[in-house]
Short mmCIF file of C-alpha atoms in Angstrom, two decimals:
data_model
loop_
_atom_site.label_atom_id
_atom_site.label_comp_id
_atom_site.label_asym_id
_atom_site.label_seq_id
_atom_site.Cartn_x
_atom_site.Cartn_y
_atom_site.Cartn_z
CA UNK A 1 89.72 40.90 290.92
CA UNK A 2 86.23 40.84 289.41
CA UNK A 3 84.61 37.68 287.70
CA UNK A 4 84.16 38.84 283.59
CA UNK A 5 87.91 39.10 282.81
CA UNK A 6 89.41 38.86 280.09
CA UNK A 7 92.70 37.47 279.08
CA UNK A 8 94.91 37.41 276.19
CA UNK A 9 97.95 35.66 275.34
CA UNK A 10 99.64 36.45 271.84
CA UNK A 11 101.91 34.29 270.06
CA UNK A 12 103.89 34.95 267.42
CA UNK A 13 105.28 32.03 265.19
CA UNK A 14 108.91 32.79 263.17
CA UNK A 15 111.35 31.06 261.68
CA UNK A 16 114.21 32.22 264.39
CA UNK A 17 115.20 29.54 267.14
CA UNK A 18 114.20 30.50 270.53
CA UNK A 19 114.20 27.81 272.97
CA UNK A 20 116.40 25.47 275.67
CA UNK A 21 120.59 26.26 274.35
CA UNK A 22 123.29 24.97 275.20
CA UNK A 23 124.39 25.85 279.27
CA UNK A 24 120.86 26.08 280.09
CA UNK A 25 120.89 24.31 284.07
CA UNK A 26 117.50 22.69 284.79
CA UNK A 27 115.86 22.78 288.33
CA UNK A 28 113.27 20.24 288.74
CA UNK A 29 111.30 20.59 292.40
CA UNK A 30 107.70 19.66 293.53
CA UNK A 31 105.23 21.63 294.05
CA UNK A 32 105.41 23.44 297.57
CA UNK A 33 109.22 23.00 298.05
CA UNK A 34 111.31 25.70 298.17
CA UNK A 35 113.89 25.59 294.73
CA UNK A 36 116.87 27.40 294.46
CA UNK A 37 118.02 28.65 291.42
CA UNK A 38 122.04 28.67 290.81
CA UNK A 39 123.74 31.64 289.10
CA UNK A 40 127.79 32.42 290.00
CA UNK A 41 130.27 34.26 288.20
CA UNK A 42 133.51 31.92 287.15
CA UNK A 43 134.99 34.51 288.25
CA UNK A 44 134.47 34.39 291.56
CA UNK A 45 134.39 38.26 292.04
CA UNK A 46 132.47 39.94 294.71
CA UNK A 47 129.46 41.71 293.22
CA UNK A 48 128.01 42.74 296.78
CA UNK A 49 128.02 46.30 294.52
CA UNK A 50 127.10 45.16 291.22
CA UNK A 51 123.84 44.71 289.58
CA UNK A 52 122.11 41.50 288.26
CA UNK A 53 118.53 41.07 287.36
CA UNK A 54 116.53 38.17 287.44
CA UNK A 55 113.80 37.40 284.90
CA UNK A 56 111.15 35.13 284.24
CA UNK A 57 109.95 34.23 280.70
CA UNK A 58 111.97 37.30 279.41
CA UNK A 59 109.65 39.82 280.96
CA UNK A 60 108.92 39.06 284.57
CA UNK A 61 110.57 40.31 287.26
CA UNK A 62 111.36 38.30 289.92
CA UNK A 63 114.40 39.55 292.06
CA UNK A 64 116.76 42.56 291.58
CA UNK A 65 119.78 43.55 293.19
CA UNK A 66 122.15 46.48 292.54
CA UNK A 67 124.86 47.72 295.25
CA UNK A 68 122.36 46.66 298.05
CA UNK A 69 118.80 47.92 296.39
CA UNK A 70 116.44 44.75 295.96
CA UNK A 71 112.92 43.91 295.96
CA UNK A 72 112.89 43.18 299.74
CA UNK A 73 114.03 46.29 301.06
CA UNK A 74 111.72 48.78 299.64
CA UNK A 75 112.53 48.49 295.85
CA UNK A 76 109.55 48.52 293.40
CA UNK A 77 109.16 46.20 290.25
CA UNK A 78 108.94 43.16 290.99
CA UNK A 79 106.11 41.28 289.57
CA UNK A 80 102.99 40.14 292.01
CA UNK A 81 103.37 36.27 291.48
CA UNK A 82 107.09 36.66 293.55
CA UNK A 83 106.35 39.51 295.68
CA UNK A 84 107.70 37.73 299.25
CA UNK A 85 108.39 34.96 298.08
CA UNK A 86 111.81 35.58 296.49
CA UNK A 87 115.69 36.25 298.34
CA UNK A 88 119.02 35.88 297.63
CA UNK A 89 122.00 34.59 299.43
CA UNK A 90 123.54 37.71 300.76
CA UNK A 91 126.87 36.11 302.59
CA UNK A 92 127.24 34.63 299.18
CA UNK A 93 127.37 37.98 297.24
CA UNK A 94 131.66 38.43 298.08
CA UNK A 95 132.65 35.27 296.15
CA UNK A 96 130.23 35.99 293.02
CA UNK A 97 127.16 34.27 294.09
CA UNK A 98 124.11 35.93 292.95
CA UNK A 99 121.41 32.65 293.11
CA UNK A 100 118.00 33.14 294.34
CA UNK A 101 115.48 30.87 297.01
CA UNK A 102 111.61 30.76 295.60
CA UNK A 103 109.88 30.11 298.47
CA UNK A 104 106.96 27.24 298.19
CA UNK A 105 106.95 26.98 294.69
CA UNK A 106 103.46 27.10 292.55
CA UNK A 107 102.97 25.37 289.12
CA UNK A 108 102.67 28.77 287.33
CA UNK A 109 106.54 28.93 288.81
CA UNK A 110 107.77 26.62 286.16
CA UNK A 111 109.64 28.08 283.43
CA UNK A 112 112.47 29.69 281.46
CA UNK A 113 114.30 32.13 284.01
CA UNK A 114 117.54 34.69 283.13
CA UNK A 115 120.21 35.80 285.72
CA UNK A 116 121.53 38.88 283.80
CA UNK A 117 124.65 40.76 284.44
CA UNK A 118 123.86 43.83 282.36
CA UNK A 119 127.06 45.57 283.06
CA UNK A 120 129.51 42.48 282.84
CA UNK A 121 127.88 41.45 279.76
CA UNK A 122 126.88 37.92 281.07
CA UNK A 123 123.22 36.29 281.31
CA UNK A 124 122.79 32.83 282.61
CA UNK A 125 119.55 30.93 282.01
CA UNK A 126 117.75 28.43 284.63
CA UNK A 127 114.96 25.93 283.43
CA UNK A 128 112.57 25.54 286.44
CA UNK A 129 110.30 22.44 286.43
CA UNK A 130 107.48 22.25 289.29
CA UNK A 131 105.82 18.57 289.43
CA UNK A 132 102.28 18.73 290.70
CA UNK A 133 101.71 17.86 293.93
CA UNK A 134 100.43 14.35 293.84
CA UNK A 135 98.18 14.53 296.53
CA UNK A 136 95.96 17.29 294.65
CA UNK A 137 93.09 16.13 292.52
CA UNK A 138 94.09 15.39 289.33
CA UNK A 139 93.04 18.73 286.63
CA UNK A 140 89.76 18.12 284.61
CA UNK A 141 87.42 20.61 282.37
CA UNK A 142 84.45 21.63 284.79
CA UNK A 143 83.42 24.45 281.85
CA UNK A 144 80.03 25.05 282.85
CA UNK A 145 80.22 23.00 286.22
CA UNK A 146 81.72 26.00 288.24
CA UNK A 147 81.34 29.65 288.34
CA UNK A 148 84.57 31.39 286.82
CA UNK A 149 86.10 28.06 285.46
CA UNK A 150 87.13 29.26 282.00
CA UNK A 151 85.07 27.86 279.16
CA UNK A 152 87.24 26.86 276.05
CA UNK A 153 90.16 28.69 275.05
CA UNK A 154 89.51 30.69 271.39
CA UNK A 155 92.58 31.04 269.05
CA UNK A 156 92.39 33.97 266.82
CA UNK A 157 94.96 34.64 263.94
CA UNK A 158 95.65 38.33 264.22
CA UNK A 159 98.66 38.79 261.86
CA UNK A 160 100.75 37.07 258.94
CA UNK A 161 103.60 38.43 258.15
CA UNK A 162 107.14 37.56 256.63
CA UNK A 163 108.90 36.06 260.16
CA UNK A 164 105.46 34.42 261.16
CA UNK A 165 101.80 34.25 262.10
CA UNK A 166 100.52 36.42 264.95
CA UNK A 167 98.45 34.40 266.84
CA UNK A 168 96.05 35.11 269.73
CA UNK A 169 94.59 33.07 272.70
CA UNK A 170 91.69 34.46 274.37
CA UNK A 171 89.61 33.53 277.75
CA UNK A 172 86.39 34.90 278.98
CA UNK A 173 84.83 35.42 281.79
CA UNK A 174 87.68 33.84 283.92
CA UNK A 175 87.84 34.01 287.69
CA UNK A 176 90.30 32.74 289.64
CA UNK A 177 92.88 34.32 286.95
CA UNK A 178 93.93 31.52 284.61
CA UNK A 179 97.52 31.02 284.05
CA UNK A 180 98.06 30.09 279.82
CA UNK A 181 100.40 28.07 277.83
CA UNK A 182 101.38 27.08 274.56
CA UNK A 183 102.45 23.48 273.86
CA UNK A 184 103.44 21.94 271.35
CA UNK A 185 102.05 18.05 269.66
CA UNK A 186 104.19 16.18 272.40
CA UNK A 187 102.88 18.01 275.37
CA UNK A 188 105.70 20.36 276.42
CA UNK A 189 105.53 23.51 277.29
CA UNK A 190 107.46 25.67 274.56
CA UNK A 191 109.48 28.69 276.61
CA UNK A 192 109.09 32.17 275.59
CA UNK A 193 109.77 35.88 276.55
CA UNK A 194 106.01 37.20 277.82
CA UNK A 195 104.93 41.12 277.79
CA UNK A 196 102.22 42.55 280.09
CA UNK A 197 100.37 45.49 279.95
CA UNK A 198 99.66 46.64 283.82
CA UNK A 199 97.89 49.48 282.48
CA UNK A 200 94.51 47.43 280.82
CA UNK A 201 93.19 46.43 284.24
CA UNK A 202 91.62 43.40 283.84
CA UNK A 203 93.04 42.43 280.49
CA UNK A 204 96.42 40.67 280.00
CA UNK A 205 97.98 40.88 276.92
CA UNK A 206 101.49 38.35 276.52
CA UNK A 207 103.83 37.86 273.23
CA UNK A 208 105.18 34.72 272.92
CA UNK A 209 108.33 34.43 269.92
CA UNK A 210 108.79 30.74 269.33
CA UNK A 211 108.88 28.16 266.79
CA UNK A 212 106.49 25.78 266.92
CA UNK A 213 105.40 22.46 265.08
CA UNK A 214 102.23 22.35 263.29
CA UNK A 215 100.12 20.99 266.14
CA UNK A 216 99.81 23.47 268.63
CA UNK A 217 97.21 23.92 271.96
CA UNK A 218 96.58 26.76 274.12
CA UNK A 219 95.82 25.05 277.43
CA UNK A 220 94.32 27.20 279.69
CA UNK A 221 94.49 26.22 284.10
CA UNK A 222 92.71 27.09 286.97
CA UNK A 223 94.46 25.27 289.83
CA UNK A 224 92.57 26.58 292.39
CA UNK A 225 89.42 24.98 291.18
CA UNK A 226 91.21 21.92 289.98
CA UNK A 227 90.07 23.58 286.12
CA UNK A 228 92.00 22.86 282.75
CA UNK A 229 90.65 23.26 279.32
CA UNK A 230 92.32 24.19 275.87
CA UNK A 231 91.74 24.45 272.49
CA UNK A 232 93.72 23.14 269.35
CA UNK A 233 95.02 25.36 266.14
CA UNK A 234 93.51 22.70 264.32
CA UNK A 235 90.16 22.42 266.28
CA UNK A 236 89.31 26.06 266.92
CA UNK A 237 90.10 29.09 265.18
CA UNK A 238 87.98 31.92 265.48
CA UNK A 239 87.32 33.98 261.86
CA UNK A 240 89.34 31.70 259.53
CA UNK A 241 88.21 29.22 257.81
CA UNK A 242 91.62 27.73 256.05
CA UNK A 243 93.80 25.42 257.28
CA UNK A 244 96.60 27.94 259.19
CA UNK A 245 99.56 25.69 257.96
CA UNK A 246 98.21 25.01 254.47
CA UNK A 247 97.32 28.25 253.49
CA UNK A 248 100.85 29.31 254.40
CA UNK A 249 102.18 26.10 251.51
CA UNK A 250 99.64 27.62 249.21
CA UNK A 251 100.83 30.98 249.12
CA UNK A 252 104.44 29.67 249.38
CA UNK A 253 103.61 27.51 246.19
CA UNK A 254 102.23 30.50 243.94
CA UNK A 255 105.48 32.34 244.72
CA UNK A 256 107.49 29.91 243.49
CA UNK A 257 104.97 29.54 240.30
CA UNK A 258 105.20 33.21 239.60
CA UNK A 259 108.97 33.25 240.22
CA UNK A 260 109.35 30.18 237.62
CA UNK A 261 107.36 31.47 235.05
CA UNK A 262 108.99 34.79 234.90
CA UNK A 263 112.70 33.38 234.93
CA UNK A 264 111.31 31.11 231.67
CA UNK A 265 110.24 34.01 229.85
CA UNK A 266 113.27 35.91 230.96
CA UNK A 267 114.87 32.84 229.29
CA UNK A 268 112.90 33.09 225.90
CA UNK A 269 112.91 36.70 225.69
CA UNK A 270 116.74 35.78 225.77
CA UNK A 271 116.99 33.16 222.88
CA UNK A 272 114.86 35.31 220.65
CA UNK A 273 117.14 38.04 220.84
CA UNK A 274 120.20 35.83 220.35
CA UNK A 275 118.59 34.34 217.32
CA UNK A 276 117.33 37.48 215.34
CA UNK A 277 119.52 40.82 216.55
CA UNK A 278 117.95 44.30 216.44
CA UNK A 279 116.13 45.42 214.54
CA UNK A 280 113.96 42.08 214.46
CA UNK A 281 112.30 42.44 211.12
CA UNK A 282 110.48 40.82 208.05
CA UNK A 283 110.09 43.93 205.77
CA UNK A 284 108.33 44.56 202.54
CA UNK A 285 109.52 47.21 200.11
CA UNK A 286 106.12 47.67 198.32
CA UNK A 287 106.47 50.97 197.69
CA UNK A 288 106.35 51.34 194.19
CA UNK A 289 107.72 54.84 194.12
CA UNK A 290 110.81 53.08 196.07
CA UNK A 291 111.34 50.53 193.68
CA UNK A 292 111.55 52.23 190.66
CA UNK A 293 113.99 55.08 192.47
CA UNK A 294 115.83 51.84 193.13
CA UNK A 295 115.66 49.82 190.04
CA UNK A 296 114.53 46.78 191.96
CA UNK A 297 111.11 45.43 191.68
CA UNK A 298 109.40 43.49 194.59
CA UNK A 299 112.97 43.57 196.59
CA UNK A 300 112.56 41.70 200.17
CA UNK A 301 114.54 42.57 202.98
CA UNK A 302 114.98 39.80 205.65
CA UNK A 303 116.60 39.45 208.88
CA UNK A 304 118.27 35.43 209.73
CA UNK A 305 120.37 35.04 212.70
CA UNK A 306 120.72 38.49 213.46
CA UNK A 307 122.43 39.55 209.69
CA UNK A 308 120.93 41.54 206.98
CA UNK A 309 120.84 39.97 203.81
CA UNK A 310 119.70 40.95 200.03
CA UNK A 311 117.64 38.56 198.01
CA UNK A 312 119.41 36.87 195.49
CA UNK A 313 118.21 36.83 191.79
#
């Protein structure tokens, strides 16, 4: 991989809940060991010729079986980050046992991971934790200091629509590749299904569907060169000038203006009607010619409360 990369992440904030539910098993390992992540059928079945897939982030592949076919026997797919790194227990297969070993685990290795049954209909979800190794140096932001450390993350809106804003993270001229997150105002790292494009070489495009709080950073890491940096929604945004979260309470705030002023004349329309029927009316006969066909002279014809009545003399 070249220096002068590019890489994007996209996030898109909505109102649906995406995120740790209930029966969600967390693995917490340091960085180095080997973690294995649990997934078994209640069932106990054998599923030596079944199929289960295992996912990372919602996207990533890292380990698929089905009736023998995997990832370590010639089987293509599986994402770079797990390629050899990755097996399952294949004694275990005959009582329902489809849990995986990641070998020395890395700090890009932490996340949200899926062990999916497609055909049984059942999905079990993992939340892997790697603790830096405490004998590394500690991360700092050497933007500038080293070639290829990533300078400061830029966060872009792209989109706003009804379920959310579109958001995008960008990095230049990154080299070792950068691994990205989104976190939210207490530091944690919100979970999120991720989608690559292999086909834009050198360019990595992710969506993220979460729901956030109004804080938010895109930290981006460089553990190789002991680099972190990242940029706030509130500090940088790149081509927009309003507050992201206020502008949304603005436009929220002349809906509900528009929608209140048209129920209230809705509501007058309403009254006038009930008080003077159709035809609403304050006529003048002053049509001479009518009058005298009439034998009235200067006759006024009112409406009240919706019923006609003649002028008394």
């Amino acid at each position: 991989m070249e220096p002068g990369l590019k890489f994007f992440w996209l996030l898109t904030l909505s109102i649906k809940a995406f995120g740790h539910k209930q029966g969600v098993i967390k693995v917490k390992v340091e960085e180095g060991s080997d973690a294995i992540l649990p997934c078994s059928l209640i069932t106990k079945e054998n599923i030596e010729s079944k199929l289960f897939d295992w996912k990372k982030d919602g996207q990533m592949e890292v380990f698929l079986y089905d009736n023998g076919n995997n990832y370590n026997n010639g089987r293509l797919g599986q994402d770079d980050q797990f390629n050899g790194r990755v097996s399952h227990f294949e004694k275990e297969l005959k009582y329902g046992n489809a849990s995986i070993l990641i070998r020395h685990t890395k700090m890009a290795d932490s996340g949200n991971y899926s062990c999916d049954f497609p055909r049984l209909r059942q999905i079990f979800r993992i939340w892997l934790v790697v603790d830096r190794d405490p004998q590394r140096p500690t991360l700092e932001d050497k933007s500038g200091k080293i070639l290829g450390a990533a300078p400061k993350p830029c966060i872009t809106i792209v989109n706003n629509t009804e379920d959310g804003m579109l958001l995008m993270c960008e990095v230049f001229r990154a080299f070792p590749k950068p691994t990205l997150e989104w976190l939210d105002s207490d530091g944690n790292v919100l979970p999120a299904d991720q989608q690559h494009d292999p086909e834009r070489s050198g360019h990595y495009y992710v969506t993220l569907l979460i729901t956030v709080t109004k804080r938010l950073r895109c930290v981006a890491k460089q553990e190789a060169i002991d680099h972190m940096t990242d940029a706030e929604i509130h500090g940088l945004v790149c081509g927009v000038s309003e507050n992201l979260f206020t502008a949304k309470e603005w436009m929220l705030g002349i809906l509900v203006g528009v929608a209140i002023g048209v129920f209230s004349t809705l509501i007058v329309v309403y009254l006038l009607l009930s008080l003077c029927g159709a035809p609403k009316c304050f006529t003048k006969q002053s049509n001479k010619d009518s009058e005298k066909q009439n034998g009235t002279s200067g006759k006024t014809h009112q409406c009240t409360n919706g019923v006609s009545e003649e002028p008394s003399f």
